[in-house]
Coordinates of C-alpha atoms and ligand atoms in Angstrom, one line a residue:
X288 CA 112.8 51.3 121.6
X289 CA 112.1 48.8 124.3
X290 CA 110.1 50.7 126.9
X291 CA 107.2 48.1 127.2
X292 CA 109.4 44.9 127.6
X293 CA 107.8 42.6 129.6
X294 CA 104.7 45.3 130.3
X295 CA 101.1 44.1 130.0
X296 CA 99.2 46.5 128.3
X297 CA 95.0 46.5 127.7
X298 CA 94.0 48.7 124.8
X299 CA 90.6 49.5 124.2
X300 CA 88.9 50.4 120.7
X301 CA 92.0 48.7 119.0
X302 CA 89.9 47.5 116.0
X303 CA 90.0 50.9 114.1
X304 CA 91.8 54.4 114.2
X305 CA 93.9 55.6 117.3
X306 CA 93.3 52.3 119.4
X307 CA 94.7 50.4 116.4
X308 CA 97.7 52.5 116.1
X309 CA 98.4 52.6 119.8
X310 CA 98.3 48.7 119.9
X311 CA 100.5 48.5 117.1
X312 CA 103.0 51.0 118.6
X313 CA 102.9 49.2 122.1
X314 CA 103.8 46.1 120.7
X315 CA 106.7 47.8 118.6
X316 CA 108.1 48.7 121.8
X317 CA 107.9 45.0 123.3
X318 CA 104.5 44.9 125.2
X319 CA 102.3 42.0 125.4
X320 CA 98.9 43.7 124.4
X321 CA 95.5 42.7 125.3
X322 CA 93.4 44.5 122.3
X323 CA 89.7 44.9 122.8
X324 CA 86.5 46.0 120.8
X325 CA 83.3 45.1 119.8
X326 CA 84.1 45.1 116.0
X327 CA 85.2 41.3 115.9
X328 CA 86.3 41.3 112.0
X329 CA 88.6 44.5 112.5
X330 CA 90.0 43.4 115.6
X331 CA 91.2 40.0 114.2
X332 CA 93.0 42.2 111.6
X333 CA 94.4 44.2 114.1
X334 CA 95.6 41.0 116.0
X335 CA 97.5 39.9 112.9
X336 CA 99.7 42.9 113.3
X337 CA 100.9 42.5 116.6
X338 CA 104.3 40.3 116.7
X339 CA 104.1 39.3 120.2
X340 CA 102.9 35.9 120.5
X341 CA 101.5 36.3 123.9
X342 CA 99.0 39.3 122.7
X343 CA 95.5 38.4 122.6
X344 CA 92.4 39.8 121.3
X345 CA 89.0 39.8 123.4
X346 CA 85.4 40.9 122.2
X347 CA 84.3 43.4 124.6
X348 CA 81.4 46.1 124.9
X349 CA 82.8 48.8 127.4
X350 CA 79.4 49.5 128.0
X351 CA 78.6 46.2 129.7
X352 CA 79.8 46.3 133.2
X353 CA 79.2 42.8 133.9
X354 CA 81.5 41.9 130.8
X355 CA 84.0 44.2 131.8
X356 CA 84.3 42.5 135.4
X357 CA 84.6 39.1 133.7
X358 CA 87.2 40.5 131.3
X359 CA 89.5 41.5 134.3
X360 CA 88.9 38.1 136.0
X361 CA 90.0 36.4 133.0
X362 CA 92.8 38.9 132.5
X363 CA 94.3 38.4 136.2
X364 CA 94.2 34.4 135.7
X365 CA 95.8 34.4 132.2
X366 CA 98.3 37.1 132.7
X367 CA 98.8 37.7 136.3
X368 CA 99.6 40.9 136.0
X369 CA 98.5 44.6 134.4
X370 CA 100.9 47.5 133.6
X371 CA 98.9 49.8 131.6
X372 CA 95.4 50.3 130.6
X373 CA 94.9 52.5 127.5
X374 CA 91.2 53.3 127.2
X375 CA 90.4 54.6 123.3
X376 CA 87.2 53.3 122.5
X377 CA 84.5 56.1 122.0
X378 CA 81.8 57.1 119.7
X379 CA 80.4 60.2 118.3
X380 CA 77.4 61.7 116.5
X381 CA 76.4 65.2 115.6
X382 CA 72.9 66.9 116.3
X383 CA 71.6 70.2 117.1
X384 CA 71.4 70.1 120.9
X385 CA 67.7 70.7 120.7
X386 CA 67.3 67.7 118.6
X387 CA 69.5 65.2 120.6
X388 CA 67.3 62.3 121.6
X389 CA 67.6 60.7 124.8
X390 CA 68.7 57.2 123.4
X391 CA 71.5 58.6 121.7
X392 CA 72.6 60.7 124.6
X393 CA 72.4 57.6 127.1
X394 CA 74.1 55.5 124.5
X395 CA 77.2 58.2 124.3
X396 CA 77.8 58.5 128.0
X397 CA 77.3 54.6 128.6
X398 CA 79.9 54.0 126.1
X399 CA 82.4 56.8 126.5
X400 CA 82.0 58.0 130.1
X401 CA 80.6 55.2 132.1
X402 CA 82.4 52.5 130.0
X403 CA 85.9 54.5 130.5
X404 CA 85.2 54.8 134.1
X405 CA 84.5 50.9 134.8
X406 CA 87.6 50.2 132.8
X407 CA 89.4 52.2 135.3
X408 CA 87.6 50.7 138.2
X409 CA 88.0 47.3 137.5
X410 CA 91.7 47.7 136.4
X411 CA 92.6 49.6 139.5
X412 CA 93.2 46.6 141.8
X413 CA 95.8 44.9 139.3
X414 CA 97.5 48.4 138.7
X415 CA 98.1 49.1 142.2
X416 CA 100.2 45.8 142.3
X417 CA 102.1 46.9 139.1
X418 CA 102.3 50.8 140.1
X419 CA 101.0 50.8 136.7
X420 CA 99.7 54.0 134.7
X421 CA 96.5 54.6 132.7
X422 CA 95.9 56.8 129.9
X423 CA 92.4 57.8 128.8
X424 CA 91.6 59.1 125.5
X425 CA 89.4 62.4 126.0
X426 CA 89.1 65.3 123.3
X427 CA 89.3 68.6 122.2
X428 CA 85.6 68.5 122.8
X429 CA 86.3 68.4 126.6
X430 CA 88.3 71.5 126.6
X431 CA 87.1 73.8 123.8
X432 CA 83.8 74.6 122.6
X433 CA 82.5 72.0 119.9
X434 CA 79.3 72.4 118.2
X435 CA 76.6 69.7 117.7
X436 CA 78.3 67.4 120.2
X437 CA 76.6 68.0 123.7
X438 CA 76.2 64.3 124.7
X439 CA 80.0 63.7 123.3
X440 CA 81.2 66.7 125.0
X441 CA 79.9 66.0 128.2
X442 CA 81.2 62.3 127.9
X443 CA 84.7 63.8 127.4
X444 CA 84.5 66.3 129.7
X445 CA 83.4 63.8 132.4
X446 CA 86.4 61.4 131.2
X447 CA 89.0 64.6 131.9
X448 CA 87.6 65.3 135.3
X449 CA 87.2 61.8 136.7
X450 CA 90.6 61.3 135.4
X451 CA 92.1 63.7 137.6
X452 CA 90.0 62.3 140.6
X453 CA 92.0 59.0 139.9
X454 CA 95.1 60.6 139.4
X455 CA 95.4 62.3 143.1
X456 CA 93.7 59.3 144.6
X457 CA 96.1 56.6 143.0
X458 CA 99.0 59.0 142.4
X459 CA 100.4 58.7 146.0
X460 CA 99.8 55.0 145.4
X461 CA 102.3 54.9 142.4
X462 CA 99.8 54.9 139.3
X463 CA 99.8 57.7 136.9
X464 CA 96.5 58.5 135.1
X465 CA 96.4 61.1 132.5
X466 CA 94.3 61.9 129.2
X467 CA 94.8 62.8 126.0
X468 CA 92.9 65.4 124.1
X469 CA 93.3 64.9 120.5
X470 CA 91.7 66.7 117.7
X471 CA 91.6 66.5 113.6
X472 CA 92.8 62.8 113.5
X473 CA 92.3 60.9 110.1
X474 CA 90.1 58.1 111.1
X475 CA 86.6 56.4 110.5
X476 CA 85.2 58.4 113.3
X477 CA 86.2 62.0 111.8
X478 CA 86.0 61.2 107.9
X479 CA 82.4 59.5 108.3
X480 CA 80.5 62.3 110.2
X481 CA 76.8 63.3 109.5
X482 CA 76.5 66.9 110.4
X483 CA 73.0 68.5 111.0
X484 CA 71.9 69.8 107.7
X485 CA 71.2 73.4 108.5
X486 CA 74.6 74.2 110.6
X487 CA 76.3 77.5 110.3
X488 CA 79.7 77.1 108.8
X489 CA 81.2 79.5 110.9
X490 CA 81.2 77.0 114.0
X491 CA 83.0 74.4 111.6
X492 CA 86.2 76.6 112.0
X493 CA 86.4 76.0 115.8
X494 CA 86.8 72.0 114.9
X495 CA 88.4 71.9 112.1
X496 CA 92.2 71.6 111.8
X497 CA 94.0 75.2 111.8
X498 CA 96.4 74.1 108.8
X499 CA 93.9 72.1 107.2
X500 CA 95.5 68.8 107.7
X501 CA 93.8 65.9 109.7
X502 CA 97.1 63.8 111.2
X503 CA 97.4 60.0 111.2
X504 CA 96.3 58.2 114.2
X505 CA 100.0 57.4 114.7
X506 CA 100.4 60.8 115.8
X507 CA 98.4 60.3 118.7
X508 CA 99.6 56.8 119.3
X509 CA 103.0 58.1 120.1
X510 CA 101.9 60.6 122.6
X511 CA 99.7 57.9 124.3
X512 CA 102.8 55.4 124.6
X513 CA 104.9 58.2 126.1
X514 CA 102.2 59.0 128.5
X515 CA 101.9 55.3 129.6
X516 CA 105.6 54.6 129.6
X517 CA 108.2 55.4 132.3
X518 CA 109.5 58.3 130.5
X519 CA 106.4 60.1 131.9
X520 CA 106.8 58.9 135.5
X521 CA 106.8 62.5 137.0
X522 CA 103.3 63.4 134.9
X523 CA 100.1 62.9 136.6
X524 CA 96.6 64.3 136.2
X525 CA 97.1 66.1 132.9
X526 CA 95.2 66.9 129.8
X527 CA 97.5 66.6 127.1
X528 CA 96.3 68.3 123.8
X529 CA 97.3 66.9 120.6
X530 CA 95.3 69.1 118.4
X531 CA 97.8 70.7 116.3
X532 CA 97.4 74.0 118.0
X533 CA 93.6 74.0 117.6
X534 CA 93.0 75.3 121.0
X535 CA 95.8 77.6 121.2
Ligands
NAD103 N1 89.6 60.9 115.3 C1 89.4 62.1 116.2 O1 89.7 63.3 115.1 C2 89.5 62.2 117.3 C3 89.1 63.1 117.9 C4 89.2 63.6 119.5 C5 89.2 62.4 120.3 N2 89.1 61.3 119.4 C6 88.8 60.0 120.3 O2 89.8 58.9 120.2 C7 89.0 57.6 120.3 C8 89.3 56.6 119.2 O3 88.4 57.3 118.2 P1 88.9 57.1 116.7 O4 88.9 58.3 116.0 O5 90.1 56.2 116.6 O6 87.5 56.3 116.3 P2 87.2 54.9 115.4 O7 85.7 55.1 115.1 O8 88.2 54.7 114.2 O9 87.2 54.0 116.9 C9 86.7 53.6 117.7 C10 86.9 52.1 117.9 O10 86.0 51.9 119.5 C11 84.9 50.9 119.2 N3 84.1 51.1 120.1 C12 82.9 51.6 119.9 N4 82.1 51.5 120.8 C13 82.5 50.5 121.7 C14 82.1 49.7 122.9 N5 81.1 49.9 123.3 N6 83.0 48.8 123.5 C15 84.2 48.6 122.6 N7 84.6 49.1 121.8 C16 84.0 50.2 121.0 C17 84.9 51.0 117.7 O11 84.4 49.8 117.2 C18 85.9 51.4 117.1 O12 86.8 50.4 116.7 C19 87.6 58.1 120.7 O13 87.4 57.9 122.1 C20 87.2 59.5 120.1 O14 86.4 60.3 121.1 C21 89.0 61.1 118.1

C-alpha cells in the first residue's frame, strides 16, 4: 500500500511498543516519518528500521512545552509541511487510589494529557495547511472501569474528551481527529507492570484480555494507520476500541 506516499507524519513514543510499530507501518506505506521519544538508544534502533531516507529521529520530552514549540519550529523549517500527527507516547503506573502520590499524579497528567494536547496545539497550524489528520492513543481505561490507575484513567479520559473538542473545531476546516483505545497489547508497558500487593483478583478480569491473548502492537498500528489515512476521510471524533472485545 502507498497511502502515505509524499506524506509527512510525526509519531511520538516511537522508541517502543505501539509507537515503534506505527512508525514502521507508516514507513512501509511510503511516509516520511519523524519519530520522537525520550529514549535515545531505542529511538535509534527504530530509526534503523525505517527505509525512507528523509525520515528522522528527534529526542523530545512531550512533557516539556518549550521543547514541543522548538520541535515544531524546526519541523516547519526542515519539512515545510505536516500531514499526520500520531500521539502514542504515554506512561502508566498502578497504585491503590488512596495511595496515589501527588508527584506521580502530576507526572502522568503532564505526559499523557498535557503533552498530548500541546503536541496537537502546536501541530494544528501546519495541519490546517495540509488538511491533515491527528490520531491520539487513548485507552480502554478512558471508556471502561480500570482499577488502580486513577491518574492514567483520568489522563486517557481527558485525551478522549479533548480529541472530540478538536474534531468539531477543526473538522469543519478539513482536519480529522480520532482516538484509538487499545487494551491488552504486548509491549513493555503491559508486561512490566507492578500491581499493588493487596489487589482483589476479581478486578483483574476487567483489564485482562477476554481470550487470554495479549496482541501485538502491529495490530494497533494497522488501526492507527487506517485512521490517519484518507481511507478514514469521513471518520472524525471517534474513540475506536481495539481491545479484542474487552468492553463489549
Ligand atoms: N500496551 C497496552 O496494552 C496499552 C493499552 C492501552 C493503551 N496503551 C497506550 O499506548 C501507548 C503506547 O504504549 P506502549 O504499550 O507501546 O508502551 P511502551 O512503554 O512500549 O511505549 C511508550 C513510549 O513512550 C515513550 N515516552 C514516555 N514518556 C515520554 C515523554 N515524556 N516524551 C516522549 N516519549 C515518552 C517511552 O519512552 C516509550 O518509548 C501509550 O499511550 C499507552 O497508554 C497501551
